[in-house]
């Protein structure tokens, strides 16, 4: 089935178009700076050089129009008529408690997504703008929502309820939701295949380490715990987000510095993590470079990052009462072999024996442990768009009773 995948963020829209039966998109691209001066379209078609254009994109609807025009473009496009698109899959960040899997979008789903907006104020509104634009511009074509939270809907209650007064769960639905679910789902499936088995037979820790990072315990195919929670600031320190901190720090700093709730959130969300510690950058490559040059805070931020990932792997092995496979993915997980080495050093007690020479690569799908390592570690490049396309096809086919 020909499927368009849309990932509509606050100021960017990413897209990929998959032709029937293919696992790599024939065209893909991104519009950045939507709604701002100097929006940029970057578009790639298999076999051609990347096209870059600066153009006015005043809102998400205009952005989607431009994407649809590109798909029909004689040279850079992939279809003669938009009617060749059989379904559109949308990444949606937060499905709240309402959605435990991908769904066909109708008016009720839109309403439920609007109801989740309070839980993801930065992400769900632009997701909805993308969905509404497609519904308007491609009427009659089925749309499917694939949620970042859905894969973690299997968390047991003792893993998702926080130890604060229970009434706040009942009143505001404050609980652990978890994110990056599409990625954890995809890499755990692919990683099991690399071991010649299926994930329902394995205890896996998946480490999605990018600008935003999360770790998940995937016990025989089900997510049973994950490091992101109610929001996207906890767990391991990220590019600019704090990760787990003592909650006592929040009122302390608010009182000492006179911060408002918004200012405090900005500090924990935008000024902490690798950037906060290193005082250099949120980007792992910049920090590694400075650390190599002898910068102490850069080196410390790397150590802290590695320490937290190690801690979570250990915690989740305990949670699952065992461990067969650890998977690294996303920008740092796929490319940062130096960071992988820092994390995986001295973990022999847990059955992990890193093969240092095998580990020295960037961006490939490979096992990086020794032959006799009891627990295997794999690098699996994530592919959220393919996962969204697969889910979209499944949902639309089910609706139609198996035909196309
Ligand atoms: P993502 O959010 O998945 O795009 O990941 C972004 C993060 O991956 C940034 O911190 C980058 O510095 C990091 N990254 C990308 N390439 C490399 C690399 N070659 N070595 C180390 N980190 C990298």
XYZ file of C-alpha atoms and ligand atoms in Angstrom:
427
model
C 0.000 0.000 0.000
C 1.371 3.476 -0.886
C 1.710 5.385 2.358
C 2.641 8.942 3.239
C 4.083 9.417 6.729
C 3.800 12.842 8.351
C 5.596 13.992 11.491
C 4.304 17.461 12.205
C 6.197 19.315 14.943
C 5.858 22.838 16.307
C 8.057 24.441 13.646
C 8.872 21.567 11.301
C 7.070 18.980 9.194
C 8.889 15.788 8.226
C 7.523 13.488 5.555
C 8.339 10.192 3.866
C 6.516 8.459 1.061
C 6.667 4.649 0.876
C 5.577 2.852 -2.263
C 3.673 -0.389 -1.857
C 5.832 -3.191 -0.479
C 8.978 -1.037 -0.038
C 10.828 -0.500 3.226
C 12.746 2.605 2.174
C 10.911 5.766 1.142
C 11.126 6.859 -2.486
C 10.995 10.504 -1.389
C 11.454 12.145 1.962
C 12.031 15.583 3.342
C 11.517 18.226 5.949
C 10.188 21.745 6.062
C 11.848 23.710 8.842
C 10.956 27.110 10.313
C 7.236 26.700 9.585
C 5.501 29.991 10.435
C 8.792 31.902 10.567
C 10.885 34.018 8.195
C 12.959 31.971 5.773
C 11.339 28.545 5.986
C 13.454 25.856 4.312
C 12.367 22.795 2.379
C 14.909 19.950 2.098
C 13.688 17.191 -0.181
C 15.361 13.998 -1.328
C 14.358 11.565 -4.025
C 16.168 8.254 -4.381
C 18.951 8.661 -6.947
C 18.850 12.485 -7.125
C 20.780 15.203 -5.299
C 19.039 16.799 -2.327
C 16.848 19.782 -3.217
C 16.922 22.786 -0.857
C 14.593 25.742 -1.177
C 13.864 28.779 0.963
C 10.178 29.629 0.631
C 7.334 31.205 2.548
C 5.486 28.651 4.706
C 3.140 30.674 6.857
C 1.459 27.740 8.596
C 1.182 23.938 8.751
C -1.540 23.777 6.098
C 0.677 25.652 3.634
C 3.527 23.295 4.544
C 1.411 20.234 3.794
C 0.329 21.809 0.475
C 3.974 22.253 -0.475
C 4.739 18.635 0.462
C 1.840 17.357 -1.655
C 3.052 19.513 -4.588
C 6.539 18.022 -4.193
C 5.080 14.510 -4.294
C 3.498 15.352 -7.658
C 6.573 17.155 -9.022
C 7.655 15.707 -12.391
C 11.344 15.462 -11.471
C 11.439 15.197 -7.670
C 8.042 13.630 -7.056
C 6.866 10.044 -6.800
C 3.330 10.030 -8.122
C 1.219 11.182 -11.043
C -1.823 11.926 -8.962
C -2.428 12.326 -5.230
C -5.068 9.609 -5.485
C -2.183 7.104 -5.563
C -1.689 7.771 -1.820
C -3.760 5.096 -0.094
C -3.261 6.145 3.518
C -1.460 8.707 5.667
C 0.258 7.769 8.935
C 0.800 10.519 11.503
C 3.193 10.544 14.409
C 1.316 11.702 17.499
C 3.304 12.285 20.662
C 0.702 11.770 23.366
C -2.215 9.373 23.358
C -2.858 9.685 27.104
C -4.647 6.695 28.612
C -7.137 6.644 25.754
C -4.912 4.912 23.182
C -2.941 1.721 23.652
C -2.247 1.295 19.939
C -2.478 3.016 16.579
C -5.949 4.085 15.428
C -7.820 5.154 12.367
C -8.543 8.849 12.784
C -12.148 10.038 12.893
C -13.881 12.943 14.607
C -13.971 11.087 17.943
C -10.226 10.458 17.784
C -9.602 14.124 17.003
C -11.671 15.057 20.050
C -9.730 12.605 22.241
C -6.451 14.044 20.937
C -7.617 17.547 21.749
C -8.389 16.302 25.249
C -4.757 15.098 25.575
C -3.368 18.525 24.676
C -2.899 19.498 28.303
C -0.585 16.496 28.740
C 1.613 17.441 25.752
C 1.120 21.159 25.167
C 4.209 21.494 22.966
C 3.617 18.459 20.783
C -0.014 17.463 20.349
C -1.248 20.810 18.921
C 1.202 20.752 15.956
C 0.468 17.017 15.461
C -3.202 17.949 15.190
C -2.467 20.781 12.755
C -0.803 18.247 10.425
C -3.695 15.797 10.711
C -6.321 18.481 10.077
C -4.424 19.842 7.065
C -4.216 16.379 5.481
C -7.895 15.686 6.205
C -8.761 18.915 4.424
C -6.381 18.544 1.477
C -6.790 14.794 0.893
C -10.439 14.175 1.750
C -11.512 10.544 1.807
C -7.985 9.134 2.341
C -7.686 7.202 5.620
C -5.478 8.740 8.294
C -3.888 6.738 11.088
C -2.447 8.094 14.349
C 0.625 6.279 15.691
C 1.418 7.305 19.257
C 4.774 7.733 20.978
C 3.131 6.648 24.211
C 1.247 3.557 22.968
C 4.061 0.993 23.222
C 4.336 1.783 26.936
C 0.635 1.228 27.614
C 1.622 -2.237 28.908
C 3.477 -0.813 31.932
C 2.150 -2.415 35.113
C 0.400 -0.070 37.498
C 3.202 -0.224 40.071
C 5.562 1.123 37.376
C 3.360 3.966 36.214
C 1.859 5.320 39.450
C 4.016 7.935 41.171
C 4.281 8.007 44.936
C 2.407 11.277 45.307
C -1.176 11.557 46.579
C -3.214 9.142 44.485
C -5.929 11.731 43.975
C -3.664 13.589 41.487
C -3.634 10.541 39.265
C -7.421 10.472 39.441
C -7.834 14.207 39.031
C -5.149 15.062 36.456
C -4.011 11.671 35.145
C -0.507 12.294 36.512
C 1.323 9.014 35.869
C 4.238 7.650 33.870
C 3.345 7.491 30.176
C 6.733 7.082 28.497
C 7.723 8.276 25.024
C 9.765 7.216 21.951
C 7.508 4.143 21.941
C 7.629 3.712 18.170
C 11.417 3.596 18.340
C 11.584 1.164 21.297
C 9.029 -1.021 19.533
C 10.928 -1.016 16.213
C 14.433 -1.619 17.569
C 13.358 -4.356 19.991
C 11.701 -6.215 17.095
C 14.730 -5.782 14.814
C 17.247 -6.587 17.559
C 15.540 -9.904 18.310
C 15.686 -10.772 14.595
C 19.458 -10.193 14.699
C 19.683 -12.943 17.325
C 17.606 -15.214 15.083
C 14.579 -15.106 17.345
C 11.536 -13.043 18.263
C 11.313 -10.588 21.112
C 8.613 -12.529 22.935
C 11.438 -14.835 24.028
C 13.808 -12.129 25.266
C 14.428 -9.650 28.060
C 15.631 -6.509 26.327
C 16.781 -3.063 27.433
C 16.418 -0.551 24.613
C 18.449 2.657 24.864
C 17.157 5.448 22.636
C 19.932 8.012 23.045
C 19.477 11.162 21.008
C 18.822 14.769 21.729
C 15.925 13.421 23.748
C 16.698 10.083 25.349
C 14.831 7.261 26.991
C 15.478 3.714 28.073
C 12.900 0.938 28.181
C 12.652 -2.516 29.734
C 11.012 -4.751 27.131
C 10.119 -8.030 28.779
C 9.113 -10.675 26.230
C 7.749 -8.081 23.845
C 6.048 -5.796 26.344
C 7.332 -2.518 27.693
C 7.328 -2.929 31.492
C 9.168 0.257 32.448
C 10.682 3.281 30.785
C 12.726 6.257 31.879
C 10.563 9.082 30.529
C 7.433 9.634 32.515
C 4.583 12.083 32.845
C 6.581 14.544 30.797
C 9.786 14.343 28.806
C 12.287 15.679 31.334
C 13.098 12.729 33.586
C 15.264 9.617 33.280
C 18.770 10.107 31.936
C 20.104 13.640 31.370
C 19.526 14.721 27.764
C 20.822 17.438 25.452
C 19.175 20.201 27.468
C 16.859 18.317 29.858
C 17.781 17.486 33.414
C 16.786 13.849 33.713
C 16.179 12.490 37.225
C 16.799 15.062 39.918
C 15.739 15.281 43.533
C 12.335 17.057 43.457
C 13.446 19.045 46.525
C 15.693 21.064 44.191
C 12.676 22.583 42.441
C 11.052 24.503 45.329
C 14.520 25.280 46.731
C 15.625 27.021 43.526
C 12.262 28.695 43.046
C 12.537 30.230 46.494
C 16.214 31.154 46.269
C 16.123 32.616 42.756
C 12.496 33.763 42.686
C 11.766 31.665 39.587
C 8.208 31.283 38.328
C 6.934 27.828 37.363
C 7.556 28.651 33.693
C 11.122 29.810 34.376
C 11.806 26.694 36.420
C 10.437 24.484 33.658
C 12.638 26.277 31.109
C 15.712 25.631 33.234
C 14.937 21.930 33.559
C 13.838 21.552 29.941
C 16.116 23.874 27.972
C 19.134 24.750 30.105
C 20.050 21.530 31.878
C 21.368 18.139 30.770
C 24.590 18.021 28.744
C 24.333 21.746 28.041
C 23.784 22.632 31.673
C 26.745 20.662 32.977
C 29.212 21.302 30.162
C 28.224 24.955 29.631
C 29.301 24.320 26.036
C 26.606 22.676 23.959
C 23.737 20.213 23.968
C 25.329 18.318 21.101
C 27.306 15.201 21.960
C 29.805 15.775 19.143
C 30.739 19.259 20.403
C 31.115 17.963 23.936
C 33.252 14.992 22.928
C 35.530 17.346 21.000
C 35.942 19.688 23.973
C 36.488 16.790 26.356
C 39.273 15.513 24.094
C 40.832 18.979 24.301
C 40.867 18.669 28.095
C 37.729 20.571 29.132
C 36.769 19.234 32.556
C 33.073 20.075 32.534
C 32.697 18.506 29.093
C 34.365 15.340 30.380
C 32.148 15.383 33.469
C 28.967 15.696 31.417
C 29.988 12.642 29.349
C 30.692 10.678 32.528
C 27.315 11.597 34.004
C 25.480 10.657 30.813
C 27.217 7.260 30.661
C 26.648 6.701 34.387
C 22.890 7.204 34.126
C 22.544 4.897 31.122
C 24.538 2.225 32.959
C 22.355 2.667 36.043
C 19.164 2.245 34.041
C 20.445 -0.890 32.310
C 21.174 -2.384 35.740
C 17.819 -1.317 37.166
C 15.899 -2.763 34.277
C 17.812 -6.044 34.380
C 16.682 -6.262 38.006
C 13.113 -5.320 37.111
C 12.944 -8.098 34.476
C 14.865 -10.607 36.595
C 17.251 -11.135 33.704
C 18.722 -9.678 30.563
C 19.397 -11.133 27.106
C 19.903 -8.127 24.883
C 20.741 -4.420 25.141
C 20.035 -2.235 22.125
C 21.468 1.191 21.280
C 19.680 3.523 18.910
C 19.136 7.200 17.873
C 21.839 9.796 17.180
C 24.160 9.017 20.096
C 23.282 5.322 20.401
C 23.860 4.649 16.702
C 26.883 6.875 16.119
C 28.651 7.543 19.391
C 30.869 4.500 19.743
C 32.979 6.331 22.303
C 29.878 6.823 24.480
C 28.810 3.191 23.958
C 32.244 2.132 25.165
C 31.968 4.336 28.280
C 28.553 2.911 29.118
C 29.404 -0.732 28.519
C 32.805 -0.848 30.198
C 32.902 -2.849 33.420
C 29.592 -4.599 33.009
C 30.954 -8.130 32.901
C 29.197 -8.978 36.168
C 25.927 -8.557 34.290
C 27.104 -10.791 31.453
C 28.017 -8.005 29.035
C 31.404 -8.338 27.348
C 31.990 -5.512 24.909
C 34.149 -6.233 21.855
C 35.914 -2.878 21.640
C 37.121 -3.263 18.077
C 33.707 -4.407 16.811
C 32.121 -1.412 18.509
C 34.103 1.207 16.549
C 31.614 2.219 13.871
C 28.857 4.704 13.343
C 25.352 4.195 12.022
C 25.197 0.506 11.177
C 23.158 -2.439 12.422
C 25.555 -4.755 14.265
C 26.239 -6.804 17.374
C 29.056 -5.274 19.423
C 29.662 -7.874 22.130
C 32.128 -10.775 22.029
C 31.016 -14.220 20.831
C 31.019 -15.541 24.411
C 29.147 -12.589 25.918
C 26.100 -14.026 27.690
C 24.138 -10.828 27.156
C 24.317 -9.485 23.605
C 24.458 -5.797 22.748
C 23.281 -4.571 19.348
C 23.231 -1.247 17.563
C 20.010 -0.869 15.584
C 19.387 2.354 13.637
C 15.878 3.426 14.516
C 13.244 3.858 11.831
C 10.147 5.406 13.309
C 8.756 6.342 9.893
C 8.861 2.757 8.634
C 7.168 1.623 11.821
C 4.453 4.265 11.316
C 4.009 3.149 7.687
C 3.719 -0.517 8.746
C 1.166 0.267 11.455
C -0.823 2.479 9.106
C -1.028 -0.292 6.520
C -2.076 -2.821 9.154
C -4.858 -0.613 10.529
C -6.214 0.371 7.117
C -6.142 -3.217 5.832
C -7.943 -4.475 8.943
C -10.623 -1.867 8.468
C -11.165 -2.994 4.926
C -11.093 -6.674 5.746
C -7.736 -7.385 4.139
C -8.053 -5.825 0.686
C -6.198 -2.728 -0.408
P 18.924 12.548 17.481
O 18.081 13.376 18.394
O 18.549 11.105 17.446
O 19.023 13.149 16.094
O 20.424 12.592 18.067
C 21.128 13.796 18.189
C 22.365 13.529 19.041
O 23.176 12.536 18.388
C 23.252 14.769 19.217
O 23.687 14.850 20.565
C 24.426 14.456 18.333
O 25.611 15.057 18.775
C 24.528 12.949 18.457
N 25.358 12.401 17.366
C 25.111 12.437 16.039
N 26.171 11.927 15.358
C 27.101 11.592 16.280
C 28.420 11.062 16.216
N 28.983 10.791 15.060
N 29.076 10.831 17.382
C 28.506 11.132 18.565
N 27.273 11.661 18.682
C 26.582 11.891 17.573
